Amino acid sequence: MFISFEGIDGSGKTTQAKLIYDELRKNHKCVLTREPTQGDIGNFVKKLIKRKKINPMAAQLLFAADRSFHLENLIKPKLKSNNIVVTDRYYLSTIAYGKASGLNESWLELVNSRFLKPDITFVFDIDPKVAIRRIESRRKGTAYFEKLKFLKTTRNVYRRLARQHGCYMIDGSQDIETIKELLLLIIKHHAPIV
Ligand code: ADP
């Protein structure tokens, strides 16, 4: 089973991906991974974004290149050896953030069209003001991706994409334990043996 976690920064993806991973690994082989990866392409694109030395289209092409590397080197081999793969961000991030940066959505869909589709995608939906409060309590300063107006646009794109791509939209404002129980219920519904 291949599960992806999506949503704006501060929506609670990472917290839940870790909790679900900890729960699933009790009875199953399971890996927790994330995008951008810690590989060369992932580190390179993170560095360029941090220094604001990249335009949106180049950034999304590099994210997609990193994804291709991620799929071939980790996700597919782990699925083949019967692991449950949990990823914190995947191609919906490219489409949502890319569209919010002004890129053409059909092009973004096309660039990502050949990647393996997850069995389950959770899209965490949250008011960007709440997300920013959470992020600010986590660390000082705001990065390019974390500005309010941009997050509002990204949230709206995510909400529409969640419907179009058959994802589960999760209310990220609920408490951590409630969300975790809901996610486990959905996962068990998909694969009753888990
Ligand atoms: P993301 O991966 O979407 O950026 P994180 O999981 O890192 O978000 O969460 C951002 C911050 O919000 C963290 O400090 C985390 O502890 C906190 N947080 C996560 N989920 C919740 C929640 N449901 N309620 C309150 N705070 C939360």
Short mmCIF file of C-alpha atoms and ligand atoms in Angstrom, two decimals:
data_model
loop_
_atom_site.label_atom_id
_atom_site.label_comp_id
_atom_site.label_asym_id
_atom_site.label_seq_id
_atom_site.Cartn_x
_atom_site.Cartn_y
_atom_site.Cartn_z
CA MET A 1 0.00 0.00 0.00
CA PHE A 2 1.21 3.45 -0.96
CA ILE A 3 -0.07 6.41 1.09
CA SER A 4 0.70 10.09 0.53
CA PHE A 5 0.20 13.04 2.87
CA GLU A 6 -0.49 16.43 1.34
CA GLY A 7 -1.45 19.94 2.38
CA ILE A 8 -0.02 23.39 3.02
CA ASP A 9 2.91 23.89 5.40
CA GLY A 10 1.73 23.75 9.00
CA SER A 11 -1.35 21.65 8.19
CA GLY A 12 -0.03 18.74 10.28
CA LYS A 13 1.11 16.32 7.55
CA THR A 14 4.46 15.45 9.07
CA THR A 15 3.01 14.88 12.55
CA GLN A 16 0.37 12.48 11.21
CA ALA A 17 2.65 10.70 8.73
CA LYS A 18 4.97 9.85 11.62
CA LEU A 19 2.10 8.72 13.90
CA ILE A 20 0.59 6.52 11.19
CA TYR A 21 3.98 5.07 10.36
CA ASP A 22 4.56 4.24 14.05
CA GLU A 23 1.16 2.56 14.20
CA LEU A 24 1.44 0.56 10.95
CA ARG A 25 4.96 -0.68 11.62
CA LYS A 26 3.73 -2.54 14.71
CA ASN A 27 2.27 -5.22 12.42
CA HIS A 28 3.77 -4.54 9.00
CA LYS A 29 6.90 -3.73 7.12
CA CYS A 30 6.59 0.00 6.59
CA VAL A 31 8.76 2.92 5.45
CA LEU A 32 8.33 6.61 6.08
CA THR A 33 9.74 8.89 3.43
CA ARG A 34 9.37 12.46 2.18
CA GLU A 35 9.73 14.84 -0.73
CA PRO A 36 11.85 16.69 -1.54
CA THR A 37 14.16 13.73 -0.81
CA GLN A 38 17.51 13.85 0.96
CA GLY A 39 19.11 12.81 -2.35
CA ASP A 40 21.21 15.04 -4.61
CA ILE A 41 18.29 16.43 -6.63
CA GLY A 42 16.12 17.02 -3.55
CA ASN A 43 18.89 18.78 -1.64
CA PHE A 44 19.76 20.85 -4.71
CA VAL A 45 16.20 22.14 -5.23
CA LYS A 46 15.79 22.89 -1.50
CA LYS A 47 19.00 24.91 -1.56
CA LEU A 48 17.95 26.88 -4.66
CA ILE A 49 14.52 27.68 -3.19
CA LYS A 50 16.02 28.80 0.11
CA ARG A 51 18.33 31.19 -1.75
CA LYS A 52 15.49 32.28 -4.07
CA LYS A 53 17.71 31.40 -7.00
CA ILE A 54 15.13 29.56 -9.03
CA ASN A 55 11.97 30.35 -11.02
CA PRO A 56 8.74 28.41 -10.39
CA MET A 57 8.87 26.27 -13.55
CA ALA A 58 12.47 25.17 -13.00
CA ALA A 59 11.61 24.40 -9.36
CA GLN A 60 8.69 22.16 -10.31
CA LEU A 61 10.74 20.37 -12.97
CA LEU A 62 13.40 19.64 -10.35
CA PHE A 63 10.77 18.45 -7.87
CA ALA A 64 9.48 16.10 -10.57
CA ALA A 65 13.02 14.88 -11.31
CA ASP A 66 13.51 14.25 -7.59
CA ARG A 67 10.21 12.34 -7.57
CA SER A 68 11.31 10.12 -10.43
CA PHE A 69 14.50 9.33 -8.50
CA HIS A 70 12.46 8.74 -5.32
CA LEU A 71 10.11 6.32 -7.10
CA GLU A 72 12.79 4.25 -8.80
CA ASN A 73 15.22 4.11 -5.87
CA LEU A 74 12.95 3.83 -2.88
CA ILE A 75 9.17 3.75 -3.36
CA LYS A 76 8.90 1.01 -6.02
CA PRO A 77 11.54 -1.34 -4.52
CA LYS A 78 9.96 -1.00 -1.05
CA LEU A 79 6.47 -1.69 -2.41
CA LYS A 80 7.82 -4.69 -4.27
CA SER A 81 9.24 -6.12 -1.04
CA ASN A 82 5.78 -5.78 0.58
CA ASN A 83 6.31 -2.61 2.55
CA ILE A 84 3.65 -0.04 3.19
CA VAL A 85 5.13 3.23 1.92
CA VAL A 86 4.09 6.45 3.64
CA THR A 87 5.29 9.62 1.94
CA ASP A 88 5.14 13.15 3.33
CA ARG A 89 4.40 15.07 0.08
CA TYR A 90 4.20 13.68 -3.46
CA TYR A 91 3.01 14.91 -6.84
CA LEU A 92 -0.06 16.80 -5.62
CA SER A 93 2.42 19.20 -3.96
CA THR A 94 3.91 20.01 -7.37
CA ILE A 95 0.49 20.65 -8.85
CA ALA A 96 -0.85 22.71 -5.91
CA TYR A 97 2.27 24.81 -5.25
CA GLY A 98 3.07 25.09 -8.95
CA LYS A 99 -0.43 26.31 -9.79
CA ALA A 100 -0.34 28.76 -6.88
CA SER A 101 2.96 30.08 -8.31
CA GLY A 102 1.20 30.85 -11.60
CA LEU A 103 2.13 27.79 -13.67
CA ASN A 104 -0.25 26.16 -16.14
CA GLU A 105 -2.19 23.39 -14.43
CA SER A 106 -2.49 21.10 -17.49
CA TRP A 107 1.27 21.26 -17.89
CA LEU A 108 1.78 20.40 -14.21
CA GLU A 109 -0.65 17.47 -14.54
CA LEU A 110 1.17 16.29 -17.67
CA VAL A 111 4.62 16.43 -16.06
CA ASN A 112 3.31 14.26 -13.21
CA SER A 113 1.04 11.99 -15.21
CA ARG A 114 3.39 8.98 -15.43
CA PHE A 115 4.16 8.70 -11.73
CA LEU A 116 2.68 5.84 -9.73
CA LYS A 117 -0.67 6.84 -8.21
CA PRO A 118 -0.93 6.38 -4.43
CA ASP A 119 -3.62 4.03 -3.10
CA ILE A 120 -4.60 6.71 -0.59
CA THR A 121 -3.88 10.43 -0.52
CA PHE A 122 -4.79 12.49 2.52
CA VAL A 123 -5.09 16.22 1.91
CA PHE A 124 -4.89 18.19 5.15
CA ASP A 125 -7.11 21.23 4.96
CA ILE A 126 -6.59 24.13 7.35
CA ASP A 127 -7.01 27.89 7.64
CA PRO A 128 -3.59 29.31 6.60
CA LYS A 129 -3.66 31.66 9.61
CA VAL A 130 -3.75 28.65 11.93
CA ALA A 131 -1.04 26.95 9.85
CA ILE A 132 1.20 30.03 10.08
CA ARG A 133 0.70 30.27 13.85
CA ARG A 134 1.83 26.64 14.13
CA ILE A 135 4.84 27.20 11.88
CA GLU A 136 5.89 30.34 13.75
CA SER A 137 5.80 28.51 17.04
CA ARG A 138 8.00 25.86 15.41
CA ARG A 139 10.73 28.20 14.18
CA LYS A 140 11.39 31.87 13.64
CA GLY A 141 11.07 33.66 10.30
CA THR A 142 8.94 32.78 7.29
CA ALA A 143 10.14 31.18 4.07
CA TYR A 144 8.89 31.89 0.57
CA PHE A 145 6.35 29.06 0.71
CA GLU A 146 4.90 30.20 3.99
CA LYS A 147 3.45 33.60 3.20
CA LEU A 148 -0.23 33.98 4.01
CA LYS A 149 -1.61 35.03 0.61
CA PHE A 150 0.30 32.31 -1.14
CA LEU A 151 -0.89 29.72 1.37
CA LYS A 152 -4.51 30.81 0.88
CA THR A 153 -4.22 30.29 -2.88
CA THR A 154 -2.44 26.96 -2.39
CA ARG A 155 -5.11 25.79 0.06
CA ASN A 156 -7.86 26.52 -2.47
CA VAL A 157 -6.02 24.64 -5.22
CA TYR A 158 -5.53 21.67 -2.87
CA ARG A 159 -9.25 21.59 -2.01
CA ARG A 160 -10.18 21.39 -5.69
CA LEU A 161 -7.44 18.87 -6.50
CA ALA A 162 -8.54 16.66 -3.60
CA ARG A 163 -11.96 16.28 -5.26
CA GLN A 164 -10.56 15.83 -8.76
CA HIS A 165 -7.96 13.24 -7.71
CA GLY A 166 -10.21 11.24 -5.37
CA CYS A 167 -8.29 12.12 -2.19
CA TYR A 168 -9.53 12.15 1.40
CA MET A 169 -9.82 15.71 2.63
CA ILE A 170 -8.98 15.86 6.33
CA ASP A 171 -9.93 18.75 8.61
CA GLY A 172 -6.47 19.59 9.96
CA SER A 173 -7.82 21.83 12.73
CA GLN A 174 -8.95 18.84 14.80
CA ASP A 175 -6.77 17.55 17.61
CA ILE A 176 -3.87 15.24 16.80
CA GLU A 177 -5.39 12.07 18.31
CA THR A 178 -8.79 12.53 16.57
CA ILE A 179 -7.10 12.92 13.20
CA LYS A 180 -4.89 9.89 13.77
CA GLU A 181 -7.89 7.67 14.61
CA LEU A 182 -9.73 8.88 11.50
CA LEU A 183 -6.75 8.14 9.26
CA LEU A 184 -6.34 4.66 10.71
CA LEU A 185 -10.02 3.98 10.13
CA ILE A 186 -9.70 5.00 6.48
CA ILE A 187 -6.54 2.91 5.99
CA LYS A 188 -8.19 -0.15 7.58
CA HIS A 189 -11.20 0.31 5.32
CA HIS A 190 -8.87 0.14 2.31
CA ALA A 191 -6.88 -2.85 3.62
CA PRO A 192 -8.73 -4.69 6.39
CA ILE A 193 -5.63 -6.77 7.25
CA VAL A 194 -3.61 -3.74 8.39
P1 ADP B 1 3.42 20.16 8.13
O1 ADP B 1 4.21 18.89 7.98
O2 ADP B 1 2.11 20.09 7.43
O3 ADP B 1 4.19 21.40 7.81
P2 ADP B 1 3.65 19.63 10.97
O4 ADP B 1 3.12 18.25 11.16
O5 ADP B 1 5.13 19.80 10.95
O6 ADP B 1 3.01 20.28 9.67
O7 ADP B 1 2.99 20.53 12.10
C1 ADP B 1 3.32 21.90 12.27
C2 ADP B 1 3.25 22.24 13.76
O8 ADP B 1 1.89 22.11 14.20
C3 ADP B 1 4.07 21.32 14.64
O9 ADP B 1 4.64 22.09 15.67
C4 ADP B 1 3.04 20.33 15.19
O10 ADP B 1 3.40 19.85 16.46
C5 ADP B 1 1.78 21.16 15.25
N1 ADP B 1 0.57 20.36 14.97
C6 ADP B 1 0.45 19.36 14.07
N2 ADP B 1 -0.80 18.87 14.05
C7 ADP B 1 -1.52 19.59 14.95
C8 ADP B 1 -2.88 19.57 15.40
N3 ADP B 1 -3.79 18.70 14.90
N4 ADP B 1 -3.25 20.45 16.35
C9 ADP B 1 -2.34 21.34 16.85
N5 ADP B 1 -1.05 21.43 16.48
C10 ADP B 1 -0.63 20.55 15.55
#
